[in-house]
Short mmCIF file of C-alpha atoms and ligand atoms in Angstrom, two decimals:
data_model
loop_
_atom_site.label_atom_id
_atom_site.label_comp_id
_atom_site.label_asym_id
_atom_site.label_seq_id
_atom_site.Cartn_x
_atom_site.Cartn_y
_atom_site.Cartn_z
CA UNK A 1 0.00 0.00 0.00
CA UNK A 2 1.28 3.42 -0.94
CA UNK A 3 1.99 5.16 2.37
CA UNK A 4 0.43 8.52 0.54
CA UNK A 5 -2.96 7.44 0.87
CA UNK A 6 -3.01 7.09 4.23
CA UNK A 7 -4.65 10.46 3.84
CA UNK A 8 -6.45 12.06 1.01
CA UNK A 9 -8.49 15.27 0.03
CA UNK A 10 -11.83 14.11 -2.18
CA UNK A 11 -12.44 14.74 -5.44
CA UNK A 12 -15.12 17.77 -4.69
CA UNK A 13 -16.86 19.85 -7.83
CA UNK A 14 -16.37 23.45 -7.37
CA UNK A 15 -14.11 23.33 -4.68
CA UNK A 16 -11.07 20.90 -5.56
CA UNK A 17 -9.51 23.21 -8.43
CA UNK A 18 -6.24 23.40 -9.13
CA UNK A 19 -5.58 27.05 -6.65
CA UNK A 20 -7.48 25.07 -3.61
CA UNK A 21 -5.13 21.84 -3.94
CA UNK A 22 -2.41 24.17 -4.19
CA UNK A 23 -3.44 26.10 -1.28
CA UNK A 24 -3.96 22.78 0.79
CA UNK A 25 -0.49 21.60 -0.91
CA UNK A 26 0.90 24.86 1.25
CA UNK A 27 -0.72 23.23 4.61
CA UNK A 28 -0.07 19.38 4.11
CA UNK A 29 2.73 18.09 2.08
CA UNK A 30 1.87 14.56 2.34
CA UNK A 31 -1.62 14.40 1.76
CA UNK A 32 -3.34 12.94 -1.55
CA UNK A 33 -4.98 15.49 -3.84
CA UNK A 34 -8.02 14.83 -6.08
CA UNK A 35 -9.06 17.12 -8.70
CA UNK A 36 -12.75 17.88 -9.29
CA UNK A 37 -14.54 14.98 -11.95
CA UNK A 38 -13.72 15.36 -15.19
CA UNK A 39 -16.36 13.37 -17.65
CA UNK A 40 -14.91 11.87 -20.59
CA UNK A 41 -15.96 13.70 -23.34
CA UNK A 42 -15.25 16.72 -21.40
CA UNK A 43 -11.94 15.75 -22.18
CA UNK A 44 -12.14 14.19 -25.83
CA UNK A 45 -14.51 17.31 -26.73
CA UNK A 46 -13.08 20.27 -25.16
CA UNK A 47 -9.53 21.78 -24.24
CA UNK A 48 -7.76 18.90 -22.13
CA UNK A 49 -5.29 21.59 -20.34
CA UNK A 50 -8.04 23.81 -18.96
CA UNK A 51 -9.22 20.75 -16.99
CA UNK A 52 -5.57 19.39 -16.31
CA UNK A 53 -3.26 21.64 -15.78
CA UNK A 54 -1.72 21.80 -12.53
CA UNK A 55 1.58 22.89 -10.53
CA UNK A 56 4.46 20.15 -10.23
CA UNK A 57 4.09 21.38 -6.31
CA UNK A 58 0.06 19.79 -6.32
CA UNK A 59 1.86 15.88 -5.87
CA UNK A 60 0.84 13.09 -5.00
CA UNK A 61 -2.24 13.99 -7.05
CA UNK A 62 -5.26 12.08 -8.62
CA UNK A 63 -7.52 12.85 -11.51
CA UNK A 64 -10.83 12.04 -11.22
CA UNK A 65 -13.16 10.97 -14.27
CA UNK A 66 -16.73 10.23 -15.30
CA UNK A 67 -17.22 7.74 -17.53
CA UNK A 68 -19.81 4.53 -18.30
CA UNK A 69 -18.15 3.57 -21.56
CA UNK A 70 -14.87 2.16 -21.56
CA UNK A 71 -13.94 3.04 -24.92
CA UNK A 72 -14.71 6.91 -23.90
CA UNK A 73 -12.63 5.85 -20.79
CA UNK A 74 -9.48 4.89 -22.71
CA UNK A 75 -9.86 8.24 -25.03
CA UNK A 76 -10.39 10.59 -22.08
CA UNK A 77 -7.33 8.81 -20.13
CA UNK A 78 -4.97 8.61 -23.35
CA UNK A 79 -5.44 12.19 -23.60
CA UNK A 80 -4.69 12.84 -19.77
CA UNK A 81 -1.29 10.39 -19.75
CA UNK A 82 0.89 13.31 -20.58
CA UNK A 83 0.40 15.53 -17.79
CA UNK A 84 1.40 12.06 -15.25
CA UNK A 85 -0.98 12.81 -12.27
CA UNK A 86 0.15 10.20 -9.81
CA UNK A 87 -3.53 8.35 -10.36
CA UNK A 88 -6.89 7.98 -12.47
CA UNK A 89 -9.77 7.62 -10.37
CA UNK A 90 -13.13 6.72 -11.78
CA UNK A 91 -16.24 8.05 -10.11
CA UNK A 92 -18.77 5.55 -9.53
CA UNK A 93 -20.50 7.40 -6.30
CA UNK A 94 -22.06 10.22 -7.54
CA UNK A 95 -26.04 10.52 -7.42
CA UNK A 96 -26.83 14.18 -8.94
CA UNK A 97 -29.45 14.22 -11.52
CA UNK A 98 -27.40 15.43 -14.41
CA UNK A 99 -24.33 12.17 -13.88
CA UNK A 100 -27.19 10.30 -13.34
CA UNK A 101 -28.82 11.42 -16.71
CA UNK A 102 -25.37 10.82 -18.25
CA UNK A 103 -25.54 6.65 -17.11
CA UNK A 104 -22.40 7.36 -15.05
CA UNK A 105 -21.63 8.10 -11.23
CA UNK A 106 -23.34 5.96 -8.21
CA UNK A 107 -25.80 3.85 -11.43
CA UNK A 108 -22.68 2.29 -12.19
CA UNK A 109 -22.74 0.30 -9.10
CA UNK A 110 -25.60 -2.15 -10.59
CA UNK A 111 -23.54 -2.73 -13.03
CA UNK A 112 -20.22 -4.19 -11.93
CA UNK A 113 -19.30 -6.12 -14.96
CA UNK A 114 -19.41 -2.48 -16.78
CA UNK A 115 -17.24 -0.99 -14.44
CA UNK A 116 -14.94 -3.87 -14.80
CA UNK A 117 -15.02 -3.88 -18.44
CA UNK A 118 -13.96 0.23 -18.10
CA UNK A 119 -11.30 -1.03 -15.81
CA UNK A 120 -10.20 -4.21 -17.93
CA UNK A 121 -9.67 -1.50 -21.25
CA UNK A 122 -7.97 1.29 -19.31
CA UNK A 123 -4.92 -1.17 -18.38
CA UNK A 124 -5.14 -2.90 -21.72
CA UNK A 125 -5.15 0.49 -23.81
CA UNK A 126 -3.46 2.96 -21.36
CA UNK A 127 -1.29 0.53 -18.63
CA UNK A 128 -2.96 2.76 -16.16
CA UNK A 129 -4.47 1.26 -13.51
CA UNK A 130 -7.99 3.35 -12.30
CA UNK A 131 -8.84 3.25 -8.91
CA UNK A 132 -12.26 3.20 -7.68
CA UNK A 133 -14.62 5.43 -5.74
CA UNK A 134 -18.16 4.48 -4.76
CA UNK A 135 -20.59 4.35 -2.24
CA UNK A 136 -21.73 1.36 0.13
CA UNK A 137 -24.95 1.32 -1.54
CA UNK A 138 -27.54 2.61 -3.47
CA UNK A 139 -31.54 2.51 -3.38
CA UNK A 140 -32.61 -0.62 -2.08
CA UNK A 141 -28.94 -1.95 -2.29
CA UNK A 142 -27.87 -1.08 0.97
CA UNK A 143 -27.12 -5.01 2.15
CA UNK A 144 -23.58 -5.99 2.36
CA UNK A 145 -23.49 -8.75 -0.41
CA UNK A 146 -24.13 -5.89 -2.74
CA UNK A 147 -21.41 -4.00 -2.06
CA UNK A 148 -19.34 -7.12 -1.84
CA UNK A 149 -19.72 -8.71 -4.83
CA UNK A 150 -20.01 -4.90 -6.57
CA UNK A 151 -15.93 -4.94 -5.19
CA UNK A 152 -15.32 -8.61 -6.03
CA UNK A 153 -16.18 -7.98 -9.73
CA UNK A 154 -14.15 -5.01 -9.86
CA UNK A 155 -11.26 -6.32 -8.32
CA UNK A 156 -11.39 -9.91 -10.54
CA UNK A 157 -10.38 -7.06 -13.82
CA UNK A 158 -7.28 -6.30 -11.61
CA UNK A 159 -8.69 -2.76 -9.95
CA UNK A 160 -6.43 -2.49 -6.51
CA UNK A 161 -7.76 0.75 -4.42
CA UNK A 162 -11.11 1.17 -3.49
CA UNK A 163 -12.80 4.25 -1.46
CA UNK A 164 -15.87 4.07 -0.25
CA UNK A 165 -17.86 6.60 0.42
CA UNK A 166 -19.88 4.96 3.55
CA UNK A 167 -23.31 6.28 2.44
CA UNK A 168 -26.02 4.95 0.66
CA UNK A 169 -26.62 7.07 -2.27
CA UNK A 170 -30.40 7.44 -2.63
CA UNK A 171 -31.29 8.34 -6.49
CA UNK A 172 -34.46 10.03 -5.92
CA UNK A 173 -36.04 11.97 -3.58
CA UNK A 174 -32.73 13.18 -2.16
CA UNK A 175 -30.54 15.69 -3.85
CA UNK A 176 -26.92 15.44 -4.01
CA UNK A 177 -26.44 17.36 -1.36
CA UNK A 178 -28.79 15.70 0.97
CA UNK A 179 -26.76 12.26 0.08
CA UNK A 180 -24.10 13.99 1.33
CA UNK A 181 -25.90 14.24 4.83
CA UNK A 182 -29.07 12.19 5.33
CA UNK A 183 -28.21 8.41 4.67
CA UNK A 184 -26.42 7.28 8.02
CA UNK A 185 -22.82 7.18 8.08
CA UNK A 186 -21.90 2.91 7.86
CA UNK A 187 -17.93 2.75 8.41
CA UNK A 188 -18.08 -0.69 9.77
CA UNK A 189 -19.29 -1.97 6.43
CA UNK A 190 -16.00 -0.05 4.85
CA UNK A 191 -14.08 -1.67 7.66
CA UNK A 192 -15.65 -5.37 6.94
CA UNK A 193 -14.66 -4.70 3.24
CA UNK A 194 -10.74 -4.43 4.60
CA UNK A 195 -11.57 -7.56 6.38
CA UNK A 196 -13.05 -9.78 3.67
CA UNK A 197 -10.46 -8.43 0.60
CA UNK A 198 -7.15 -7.65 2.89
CA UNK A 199 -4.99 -7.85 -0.26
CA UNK A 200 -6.96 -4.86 -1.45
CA UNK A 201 -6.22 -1.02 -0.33
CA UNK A 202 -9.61 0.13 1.51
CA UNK A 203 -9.96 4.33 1.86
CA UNK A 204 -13.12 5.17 4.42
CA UNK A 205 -14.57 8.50 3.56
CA UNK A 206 -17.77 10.42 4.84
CA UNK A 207 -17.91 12.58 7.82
CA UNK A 208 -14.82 12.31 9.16
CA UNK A 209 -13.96 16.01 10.50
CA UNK A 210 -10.41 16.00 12.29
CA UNK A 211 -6.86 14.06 11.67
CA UNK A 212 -7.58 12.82 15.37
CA UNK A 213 -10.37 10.91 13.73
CA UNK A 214 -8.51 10.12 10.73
CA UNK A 215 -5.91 8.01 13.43
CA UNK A 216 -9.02 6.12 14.40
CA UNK A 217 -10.03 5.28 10.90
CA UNK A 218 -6.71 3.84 9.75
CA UNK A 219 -6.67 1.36 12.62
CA UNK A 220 -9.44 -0.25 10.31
CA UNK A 221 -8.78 0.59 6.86
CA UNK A 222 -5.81 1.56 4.84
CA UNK A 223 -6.52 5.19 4.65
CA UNK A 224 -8.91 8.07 4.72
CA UNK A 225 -10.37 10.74 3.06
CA UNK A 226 -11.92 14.01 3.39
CA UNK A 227 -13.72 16.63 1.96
CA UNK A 228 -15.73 19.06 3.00
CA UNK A 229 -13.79 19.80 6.40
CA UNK A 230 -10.52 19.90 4.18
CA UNK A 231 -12.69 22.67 2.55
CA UNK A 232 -14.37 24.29 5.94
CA UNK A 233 -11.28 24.03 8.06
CA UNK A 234 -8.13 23.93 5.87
CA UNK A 235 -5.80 25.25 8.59
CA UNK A 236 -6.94 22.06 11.09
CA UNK A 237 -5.35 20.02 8.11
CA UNK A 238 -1.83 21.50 9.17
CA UNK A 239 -1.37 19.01 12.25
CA UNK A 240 -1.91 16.09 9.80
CA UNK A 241 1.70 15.48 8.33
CA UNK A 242 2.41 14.74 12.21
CA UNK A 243 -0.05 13.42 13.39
CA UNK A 244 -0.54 10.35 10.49
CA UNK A 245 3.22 10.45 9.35
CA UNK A 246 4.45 11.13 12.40
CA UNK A 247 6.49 13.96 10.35
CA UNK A 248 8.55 16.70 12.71
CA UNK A 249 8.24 19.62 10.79
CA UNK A 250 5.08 21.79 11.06
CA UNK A 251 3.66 24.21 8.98
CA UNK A 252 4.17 28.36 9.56
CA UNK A 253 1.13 30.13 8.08
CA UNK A 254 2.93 32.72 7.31
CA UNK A 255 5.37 31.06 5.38
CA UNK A 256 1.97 29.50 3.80
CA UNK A 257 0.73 32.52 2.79
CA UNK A 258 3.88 33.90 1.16
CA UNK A 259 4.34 31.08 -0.88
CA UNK A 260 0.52 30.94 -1.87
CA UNK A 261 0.78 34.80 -2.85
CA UNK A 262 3.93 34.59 -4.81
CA UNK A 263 1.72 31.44 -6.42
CA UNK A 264 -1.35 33.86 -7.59
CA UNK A 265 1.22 36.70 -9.24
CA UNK A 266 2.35 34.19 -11.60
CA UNK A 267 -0.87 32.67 -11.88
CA UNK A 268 -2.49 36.38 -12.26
CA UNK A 269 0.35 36.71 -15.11
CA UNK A 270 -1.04 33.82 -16.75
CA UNK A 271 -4.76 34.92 -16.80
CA UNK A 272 -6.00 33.13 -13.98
CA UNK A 273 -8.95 35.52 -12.51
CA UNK A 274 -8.15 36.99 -8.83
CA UNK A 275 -11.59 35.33 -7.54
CA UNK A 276 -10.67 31.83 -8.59
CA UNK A 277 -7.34 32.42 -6.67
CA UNK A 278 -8.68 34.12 -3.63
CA UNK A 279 -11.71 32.18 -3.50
CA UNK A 280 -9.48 29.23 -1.37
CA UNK A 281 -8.37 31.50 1.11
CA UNK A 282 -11.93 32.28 2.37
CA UNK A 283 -11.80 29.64 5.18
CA UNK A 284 -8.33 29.58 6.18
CA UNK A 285 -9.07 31.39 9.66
CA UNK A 286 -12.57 29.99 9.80
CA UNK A 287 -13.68 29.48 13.69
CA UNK A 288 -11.01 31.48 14.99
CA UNK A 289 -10.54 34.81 16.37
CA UNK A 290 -10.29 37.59 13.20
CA UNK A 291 -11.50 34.86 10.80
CA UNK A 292 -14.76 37.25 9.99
CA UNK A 293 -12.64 39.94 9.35
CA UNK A 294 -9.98 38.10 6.75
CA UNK A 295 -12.71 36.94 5.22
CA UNK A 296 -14.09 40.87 4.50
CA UNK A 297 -10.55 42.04 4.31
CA UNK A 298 -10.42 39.81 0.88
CA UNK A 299 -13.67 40.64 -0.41
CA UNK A 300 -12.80 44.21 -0.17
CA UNK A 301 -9.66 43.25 -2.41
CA UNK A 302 -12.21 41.09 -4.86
CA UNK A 303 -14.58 44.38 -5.18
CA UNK A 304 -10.85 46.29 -5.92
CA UNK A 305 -9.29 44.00 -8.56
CA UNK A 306 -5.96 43.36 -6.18
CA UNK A 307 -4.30 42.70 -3.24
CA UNK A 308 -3.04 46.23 -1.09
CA UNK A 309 0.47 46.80 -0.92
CA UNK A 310 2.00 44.50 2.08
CA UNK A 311 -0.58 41.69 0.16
CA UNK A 312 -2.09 38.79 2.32
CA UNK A 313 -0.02 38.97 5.16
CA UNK A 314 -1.14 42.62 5.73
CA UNK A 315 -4.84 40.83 5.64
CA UNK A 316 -4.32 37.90 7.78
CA UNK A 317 -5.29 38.51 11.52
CA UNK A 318 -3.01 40.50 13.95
CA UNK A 319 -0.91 37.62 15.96
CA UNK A 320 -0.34 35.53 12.71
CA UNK A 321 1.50 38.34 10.88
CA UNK A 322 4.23 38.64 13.93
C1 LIG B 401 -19.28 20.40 -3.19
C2 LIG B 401 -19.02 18.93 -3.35
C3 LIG B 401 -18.68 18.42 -4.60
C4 LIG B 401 -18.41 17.04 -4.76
N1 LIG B 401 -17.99 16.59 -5.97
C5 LIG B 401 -17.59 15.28 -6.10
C6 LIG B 401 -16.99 14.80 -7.30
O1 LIG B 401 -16.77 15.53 -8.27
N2 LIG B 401 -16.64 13.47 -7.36
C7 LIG B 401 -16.84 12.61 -6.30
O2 LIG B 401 -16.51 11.43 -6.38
N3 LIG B 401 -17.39 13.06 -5.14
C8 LIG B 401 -17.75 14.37 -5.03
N4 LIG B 401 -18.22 14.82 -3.82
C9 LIG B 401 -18.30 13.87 -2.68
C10 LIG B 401 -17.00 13.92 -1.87
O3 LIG B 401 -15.89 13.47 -2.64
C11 LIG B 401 -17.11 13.04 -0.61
O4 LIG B 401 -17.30 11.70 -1.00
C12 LIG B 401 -18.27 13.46 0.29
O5 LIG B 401 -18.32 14.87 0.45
C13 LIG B 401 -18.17 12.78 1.66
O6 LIG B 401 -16.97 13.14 2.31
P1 LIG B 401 -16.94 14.27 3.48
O7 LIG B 401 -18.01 13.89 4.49
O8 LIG B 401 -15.57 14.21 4.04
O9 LIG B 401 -17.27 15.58 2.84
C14 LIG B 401 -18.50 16.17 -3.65
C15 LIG B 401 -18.84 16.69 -2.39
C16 LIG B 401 -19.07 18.06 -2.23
C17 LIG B 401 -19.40 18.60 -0.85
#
């Protein structure tokens, strides 16, 4: 098992661009990155380095597609090879309306043998290897044998790393982001998956808020992943390089913030817009004493078109500049 995974940022849409990961990149140097979903004629129709771009700094760092058709699969990953992210993921866990629409996402779980068959042609055509991320269950699916087998079938056309979202996706009736927050949380059944298929790597993801609670996950599963309170609470992210790698070194948000604003000159020089690049900042004080005020402090510099002369560090809250 690669050692990397032990802890991973989630593929989120919206939120897991390129300036966030490289933000979060500042905070935790050993954590996994995932980029947003990419579907696959996203890729094969449109321009490939708008959606894949990224700094050298971002690494280790996953690209995550949408696909039901593996011959769409092995066009939209042949295209991606040449920028070498560390690892394809394929999204079979997503239950919006529109991915739904598209055949791809969470549906995919009822139909293991496609999946496998995306899987199978990916290594044949590419020699990459996609890794899997899915849910525990969907609809009336929520038994175990379900996701079992689902994971068996996979793993028979030679996939290696599951995560597993440990929510039942619900199709209808609940939008995406009420399957994000209604279905009960079921980490034991992402646990018994470790137990039943050891020689496979197991990530748990859903609801897990601190590194603290990361620790407690990986005594069950091979690692762990997080979104939204990578997203909410970046700077609580800065204790995990310790506290899962047991690494020595922690992280100076000063020296964070210099290196992210010398980051959005040259990005600003390349045409990237200032709200794309300050939009990851929002949260970086979040719960703490001056965090309302950063957060005003760089809107006022959105509504102004630039950072004022001393730049973020003349923003950031009074004891964090000294
Ligand atoms: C805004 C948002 C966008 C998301 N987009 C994706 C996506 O593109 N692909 C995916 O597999 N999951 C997506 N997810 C689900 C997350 O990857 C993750 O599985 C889910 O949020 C549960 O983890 P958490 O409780 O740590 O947030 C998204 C979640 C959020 C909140």
């Amino acid at each position: 098992m690669s050692d990397d995974r032990r802890l991973s940022l989630a593929p989120m849409m919206e939120r897991t661009d390129r300036h966030f990961r490289f933000l979060l990149r500042q905070i935790t140097r050993r954590t996994r990155l995932y980029s947003e979903m990419v579907v696959d004629r996203t890729l094969i129709h449109g321009d490939p380095a708008r959606h894949l771009d990224f700094h050298p700094e971002e690494r280790p760092l996953a690209l995550q597609i949408g696909s039901a058709d593996p011959g769409l699969a092995v066009r939209a990953v042949q295209i991606a090879l040449p920028w070498k992210y560390d690892e394809i993921n394929l999204n079979v866990g997503c239950p919006s309306p529109r991915v739904q629409a598209g055949g791809f996402g969470v549906v995919l779980m009822r139909a293991p043998g496609c999946v496998a068959e995306i899987v199978r042609a990916v290594y044949a055509e590419t020699g990459m290897l996609l890794t899997i991320k899915h849910r525990v269950g969907l609809d009336d699916r929520g038994d175990y044998s379900f996701l079992a087998r689902f994971v068996e079938t996979v793993a028979a056309a030679g996939a290696r790393v599951f995560v597993v979202h440990a929510r039942r996706a619900w199709t209808a009736g609940l939008d995406p982001r009420a399957n994000r927050t209604v279905p009960p949380l079921e980490h034991a059944k992402v646990y018994r998956l470790k137990r039943d298929f050891p020689e496979l790597t197991i990530v748990t993801n859903g609801g897990i808020t601190t590194p603290e609670q990361a620790l407690d996950h990986l005594r069950h599963s091979d690692g762990v992943m997080v979104g939204r309170a990578m997203w909410d609470y970046p700077w609580r992210w800065a204790a995990a390089d310790r506290a899962i790698w047991g690494e020595e070194r922690g992280r100076d948000r000063r020296a964070v913030l210099e290196r992210y604003e010398a980051y959005l000159h040259e990005q600003l020089a390349k045409g990237a817009p200032l709200r794309a690049l300050l939009r990851p900042l929002f949260n970086l004080y979040k719960g703490e004493p001056g965090g309302r005020r950063w957060r005003q402090r760089l809107d006022a510099a959105l509504r102004a078109g630039r950072l004022p002369a001393g730049g973020l560090v003349a923003l950031a809250p009074g004891k964090v500049r000294a």
